[in-house]
XYZ file of C-alpha atoms in Angstrom:
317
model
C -83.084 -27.193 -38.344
C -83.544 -26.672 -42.231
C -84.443 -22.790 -41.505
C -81.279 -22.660 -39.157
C -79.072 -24.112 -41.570
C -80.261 -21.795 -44.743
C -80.144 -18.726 -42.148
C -76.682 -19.508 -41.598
C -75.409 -19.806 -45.313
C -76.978 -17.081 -46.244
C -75.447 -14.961 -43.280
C -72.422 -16.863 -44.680
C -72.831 -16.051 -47.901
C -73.231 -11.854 -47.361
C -70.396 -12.005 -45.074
C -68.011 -13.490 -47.753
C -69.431 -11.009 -50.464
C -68.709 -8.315 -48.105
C -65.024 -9.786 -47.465
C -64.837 -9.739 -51.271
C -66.145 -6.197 -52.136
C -63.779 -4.545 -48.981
C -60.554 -5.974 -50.434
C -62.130 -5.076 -54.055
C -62.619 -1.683 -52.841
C -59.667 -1.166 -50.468
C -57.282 -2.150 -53.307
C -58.754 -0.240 -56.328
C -61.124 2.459 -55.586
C -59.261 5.882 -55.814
C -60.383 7.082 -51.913
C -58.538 5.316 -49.779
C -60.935 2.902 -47.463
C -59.847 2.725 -43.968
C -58.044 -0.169 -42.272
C -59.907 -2.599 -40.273
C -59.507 -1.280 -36.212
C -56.779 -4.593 -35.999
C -54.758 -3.764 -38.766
C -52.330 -0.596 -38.447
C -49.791 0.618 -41.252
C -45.990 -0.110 -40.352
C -43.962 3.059 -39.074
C -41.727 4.338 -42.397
C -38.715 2.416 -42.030
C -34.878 4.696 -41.933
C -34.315 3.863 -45.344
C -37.738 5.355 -46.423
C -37.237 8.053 -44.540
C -34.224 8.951 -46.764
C -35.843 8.339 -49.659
C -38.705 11.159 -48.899
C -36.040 13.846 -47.843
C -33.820 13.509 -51.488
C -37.370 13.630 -52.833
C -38.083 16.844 -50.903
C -34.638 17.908 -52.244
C -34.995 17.083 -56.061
C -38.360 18.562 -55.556
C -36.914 22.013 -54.339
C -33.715 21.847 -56.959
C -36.456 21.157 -59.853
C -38.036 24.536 -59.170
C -35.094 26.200 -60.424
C -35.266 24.415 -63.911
C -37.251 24.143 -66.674
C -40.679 22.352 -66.468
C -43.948 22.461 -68.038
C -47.359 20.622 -67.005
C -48.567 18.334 -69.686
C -52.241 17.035 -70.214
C -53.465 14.240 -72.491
C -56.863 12.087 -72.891
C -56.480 8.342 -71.972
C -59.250 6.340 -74.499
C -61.747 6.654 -72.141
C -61.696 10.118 -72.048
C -59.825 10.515 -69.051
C -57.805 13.889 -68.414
C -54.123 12.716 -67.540
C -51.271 14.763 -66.179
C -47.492 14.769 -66.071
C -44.691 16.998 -65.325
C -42.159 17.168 -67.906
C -38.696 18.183 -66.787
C -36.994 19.363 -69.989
C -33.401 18.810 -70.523
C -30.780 21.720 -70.880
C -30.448 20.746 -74.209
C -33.566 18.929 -75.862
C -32.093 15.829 -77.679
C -34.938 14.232 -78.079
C -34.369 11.927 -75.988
C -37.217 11.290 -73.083
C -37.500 8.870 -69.771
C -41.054 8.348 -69.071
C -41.085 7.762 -65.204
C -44.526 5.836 -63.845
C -45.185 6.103 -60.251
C -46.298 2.986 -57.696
C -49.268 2.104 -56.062
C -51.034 5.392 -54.476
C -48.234 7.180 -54.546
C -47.755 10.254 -57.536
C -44.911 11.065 -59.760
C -43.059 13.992 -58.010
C -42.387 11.822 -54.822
C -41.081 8.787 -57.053
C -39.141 10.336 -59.347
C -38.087 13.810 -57.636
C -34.863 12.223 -55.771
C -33.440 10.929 -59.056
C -34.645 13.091 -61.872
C -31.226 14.956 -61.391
C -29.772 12.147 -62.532
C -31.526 11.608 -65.990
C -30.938 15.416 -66.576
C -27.637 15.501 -66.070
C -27.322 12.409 -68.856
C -29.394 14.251 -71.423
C -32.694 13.212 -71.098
C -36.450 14.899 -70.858
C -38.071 13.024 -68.021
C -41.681 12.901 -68.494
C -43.064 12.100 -65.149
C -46.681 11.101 -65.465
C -49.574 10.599 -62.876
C -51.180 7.018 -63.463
C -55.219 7.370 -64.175
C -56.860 7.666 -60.127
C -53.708 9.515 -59.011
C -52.465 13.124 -58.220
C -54.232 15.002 -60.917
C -54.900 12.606 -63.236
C -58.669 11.396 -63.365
C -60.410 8.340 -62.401
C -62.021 6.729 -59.618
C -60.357 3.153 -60.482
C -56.972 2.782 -59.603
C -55.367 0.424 -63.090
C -52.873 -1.628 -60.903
C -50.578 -1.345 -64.151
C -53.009 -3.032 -66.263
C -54.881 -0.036 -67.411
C -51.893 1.930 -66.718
C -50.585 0.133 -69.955
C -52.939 1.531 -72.105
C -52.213 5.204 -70.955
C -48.493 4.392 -71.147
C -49.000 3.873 -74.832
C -51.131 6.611 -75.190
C -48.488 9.219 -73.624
C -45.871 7.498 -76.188
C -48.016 8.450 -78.913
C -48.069 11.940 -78.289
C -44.414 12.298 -77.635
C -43.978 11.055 -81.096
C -46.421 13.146 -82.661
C -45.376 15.974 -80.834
C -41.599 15.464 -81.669
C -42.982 14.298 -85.365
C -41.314 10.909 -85.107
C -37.964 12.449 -84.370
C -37.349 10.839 -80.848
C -36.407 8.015 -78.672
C -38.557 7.050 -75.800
C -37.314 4.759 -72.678
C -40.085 3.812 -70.011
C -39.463 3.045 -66.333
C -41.400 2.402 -63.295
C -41.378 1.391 -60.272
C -43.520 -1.099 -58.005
C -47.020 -0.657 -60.043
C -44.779 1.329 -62.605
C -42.732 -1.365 -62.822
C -45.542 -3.754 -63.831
C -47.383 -1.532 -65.629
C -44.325 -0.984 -68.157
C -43.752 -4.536 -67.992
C -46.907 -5.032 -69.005
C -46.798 -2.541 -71.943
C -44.105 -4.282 -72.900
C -46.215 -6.972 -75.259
C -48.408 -4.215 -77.043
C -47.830 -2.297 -80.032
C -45.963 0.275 -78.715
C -44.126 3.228 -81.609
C -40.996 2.114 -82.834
C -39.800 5.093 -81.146
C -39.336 2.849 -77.598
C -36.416 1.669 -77.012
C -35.983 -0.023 -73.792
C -37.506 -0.630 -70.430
C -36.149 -0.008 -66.701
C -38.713 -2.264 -63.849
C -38.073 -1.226 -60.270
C -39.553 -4.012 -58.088
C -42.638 -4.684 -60.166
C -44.785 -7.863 -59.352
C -45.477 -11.127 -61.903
C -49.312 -9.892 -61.634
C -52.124 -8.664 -59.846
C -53.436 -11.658 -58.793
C -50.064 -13.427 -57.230
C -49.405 -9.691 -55.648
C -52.753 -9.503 -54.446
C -52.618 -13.287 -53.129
C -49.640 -12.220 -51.494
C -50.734 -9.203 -49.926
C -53.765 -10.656 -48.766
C -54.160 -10.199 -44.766
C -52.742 -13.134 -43.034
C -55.433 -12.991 -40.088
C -58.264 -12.714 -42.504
C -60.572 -15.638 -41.859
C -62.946 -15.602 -44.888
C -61.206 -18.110 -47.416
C -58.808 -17.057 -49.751
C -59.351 -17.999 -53.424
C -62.910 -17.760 -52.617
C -62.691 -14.166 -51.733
C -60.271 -13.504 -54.276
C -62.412 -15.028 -57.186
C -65.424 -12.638 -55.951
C -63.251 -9.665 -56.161
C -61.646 -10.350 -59.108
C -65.179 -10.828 -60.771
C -66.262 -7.291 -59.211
C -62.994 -5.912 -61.106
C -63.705 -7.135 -64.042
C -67.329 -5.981 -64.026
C -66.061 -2.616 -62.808
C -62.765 -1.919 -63.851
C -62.511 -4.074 -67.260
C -60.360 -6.954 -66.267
C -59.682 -10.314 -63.879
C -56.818 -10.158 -61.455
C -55.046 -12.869 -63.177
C -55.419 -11.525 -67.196
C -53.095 -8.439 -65.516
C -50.350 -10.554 -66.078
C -46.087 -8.949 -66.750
C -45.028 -12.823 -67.390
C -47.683 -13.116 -70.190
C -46.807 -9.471 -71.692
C -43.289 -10.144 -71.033
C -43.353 -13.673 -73.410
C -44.144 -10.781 -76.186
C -41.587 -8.008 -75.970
C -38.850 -7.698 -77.684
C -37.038 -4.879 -76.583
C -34.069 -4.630 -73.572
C -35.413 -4.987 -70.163
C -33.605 -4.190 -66.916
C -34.728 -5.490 -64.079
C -33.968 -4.093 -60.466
C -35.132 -5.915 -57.330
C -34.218 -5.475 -54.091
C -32.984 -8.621 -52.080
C -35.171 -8.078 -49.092
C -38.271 -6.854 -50.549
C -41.108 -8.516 -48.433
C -44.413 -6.367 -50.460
C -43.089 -7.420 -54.125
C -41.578 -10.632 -53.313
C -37.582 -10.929 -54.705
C -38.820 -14.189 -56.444
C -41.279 -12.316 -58.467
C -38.350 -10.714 -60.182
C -36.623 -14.628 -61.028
C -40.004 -15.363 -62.824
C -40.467 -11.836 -65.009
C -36.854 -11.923 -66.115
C -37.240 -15.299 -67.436
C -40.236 -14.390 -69.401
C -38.789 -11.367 -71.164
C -37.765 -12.132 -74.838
C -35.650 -9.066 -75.230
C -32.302 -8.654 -74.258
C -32.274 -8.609 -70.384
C -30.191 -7.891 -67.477
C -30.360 -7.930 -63.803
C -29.828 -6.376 -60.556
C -30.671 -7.503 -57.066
C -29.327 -5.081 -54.239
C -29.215 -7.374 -51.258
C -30.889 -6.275 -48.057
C -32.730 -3.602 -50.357
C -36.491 -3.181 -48.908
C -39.312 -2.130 -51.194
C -38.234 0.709 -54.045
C -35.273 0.999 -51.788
C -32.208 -0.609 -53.826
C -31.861 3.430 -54.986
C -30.780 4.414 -51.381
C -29.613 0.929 -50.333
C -26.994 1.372 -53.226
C -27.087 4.599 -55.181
C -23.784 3.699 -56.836
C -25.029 -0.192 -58.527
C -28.827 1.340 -58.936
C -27.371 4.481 -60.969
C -24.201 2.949 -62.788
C -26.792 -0.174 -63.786
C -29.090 2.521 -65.452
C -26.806 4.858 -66.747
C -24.859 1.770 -68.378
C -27.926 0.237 -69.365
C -29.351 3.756 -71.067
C -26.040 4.701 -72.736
C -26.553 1.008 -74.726
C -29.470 1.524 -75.844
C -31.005 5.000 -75.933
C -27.798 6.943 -77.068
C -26.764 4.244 -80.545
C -25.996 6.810 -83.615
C -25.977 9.875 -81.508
């Protein structure tokens, strides 16, 4: 009975650490690990559906203007890319865009980088470390991401020789990983911060993402992959945290959130503003899915922005 009993906790015991290392893997390694034969992804909604074809569209009209393909070292050594879009007329003046979870900067940030250029701005769209060109095999769920963020500050600065004012925005991952950036020493030269849907951090979005049918226990599992993270990657789920970052920063934050977001949960947003010691404001677009308050309501998502940019990126111009 002894022998049956340790046969069984052992079986146990490699089934859980197998549970732990799948969602380790499926969540951060950069090759996308299949989904279990039960599990399917959701058909693109309408509303995403619109988003890709504006992207498709800014993508097209930015062909016509003036770009160039930057490249910079993250500490590690890793190559990073971006795609500047200059302005018409350089003011100095640049939006650096950061992309969500497995997606890449072009797609994000094509739809609405008319928008910034018409306003003045370079928008520096980059690709986050395990993403588009950019190298890695981790993915930095905005923790990392940070890091680079400050590192792609730096060389704006240098490259403008201090003469320029920086404003970061992201969205979903972005969105935490700026918010996260947030409480470091960032240049002087950063003004102000725009978070699209970002979560509170990676452990309460991975605790909410985690599959609902999933019979292995939950803080169990999660605990195992957060160790193989840390021992990997350089970090536990729940030292990833915006809230902490955000009890830091003081510069303007605006927050955007859309009402009916079921991946980053609306609350999230409640709990991140509240933590910010900067200047904040808010905008929840009711009915909004994920990244979707842009096409749920181009007209508050654009006029909160512009408003929020003319405050506090244009002063003394």
């Amino acid at each position: 009975m002894k022998k049956i009993i340790k046969t069984a906790a052992v079986i146990g015991g490699a089934a859980e650490l197998f549970a732990s290392a799948y969602l380790f893997l499926y969540a951060f390694y950069r090759e996308k690990i299949s989904l279990p034969a039960n599990r399917k992804e959701e058909p693109p909604s309408k509303e995403w559906q619109i988003f890709l074809e504006k992207s498709r569209e800014g993508e097209e009209w930015m062909k016509t203007q003036k770009t160039e393909q930057i490249t910079i070292l993250s500490e590690e050594g890793l190559r990073l890319t971006g795609t500047m879009l200059w302005a018409e007329k350089d003011t100095g003046s640049t939006v650096i865009a950061v992309h969500g979870y497995r997606g890449n900067a072009i797609r994000d940030f094509a739809g609405s980088a008319r928008f910034y250029h018409d306003m003045g701005y370079n928008l520096l769209m980059i690709h986050d470390r395990a993403h588009g060109d950019s190298e890695g095999k981790w993915i930095g769920f905005g923790w990392k991401d940070k890091e680079d963020i400050r590192r792609w500050c730096e060389y704006l600065v240098d490259r403008a020789q201090g003469n320029t004012q920086i404003a970061l925005l992201g969205v979903s991952m972005g969105g935490a990983a700026v918010m996260m950036a947030s409480g470091d020493d960032l240049p002087s030269q950063v003004k102000c911060i725009i978070e699209d849907c970002g979560y509170s951090s990676v452990w309460d979005q991975l605790w909410h993402a985690y599959p609902r049918n999933c019979r292995f226990p939950k803080r169990l599992t999660m605990y195992l992959a957060s160790g193989m993270n840390k021992l990997v990657n350089g970090f536990f789920f729940g030292e990833a945290s915006s809230v902490r970052q955000l009890k830091k920063n003081k510069r303007p934050v605006l927050f955007i959130h859309g009402g009916a977001d079921d991946f980053v949960p609306t609350s999230m947003v409640h709990e991140v503003f509240s933590a910010t010691r900067g200047e904040r404001r808010l905008l929840i677009v009711e009915e909004a899915g994920h990244a979707l308050s842009v096409v749920r309501d181009p007209e508050a998502y654009y006029g909160s922005i512009r408003k929020f940019l003319q405050d506090y990126m244009q002063k003394g111009e």
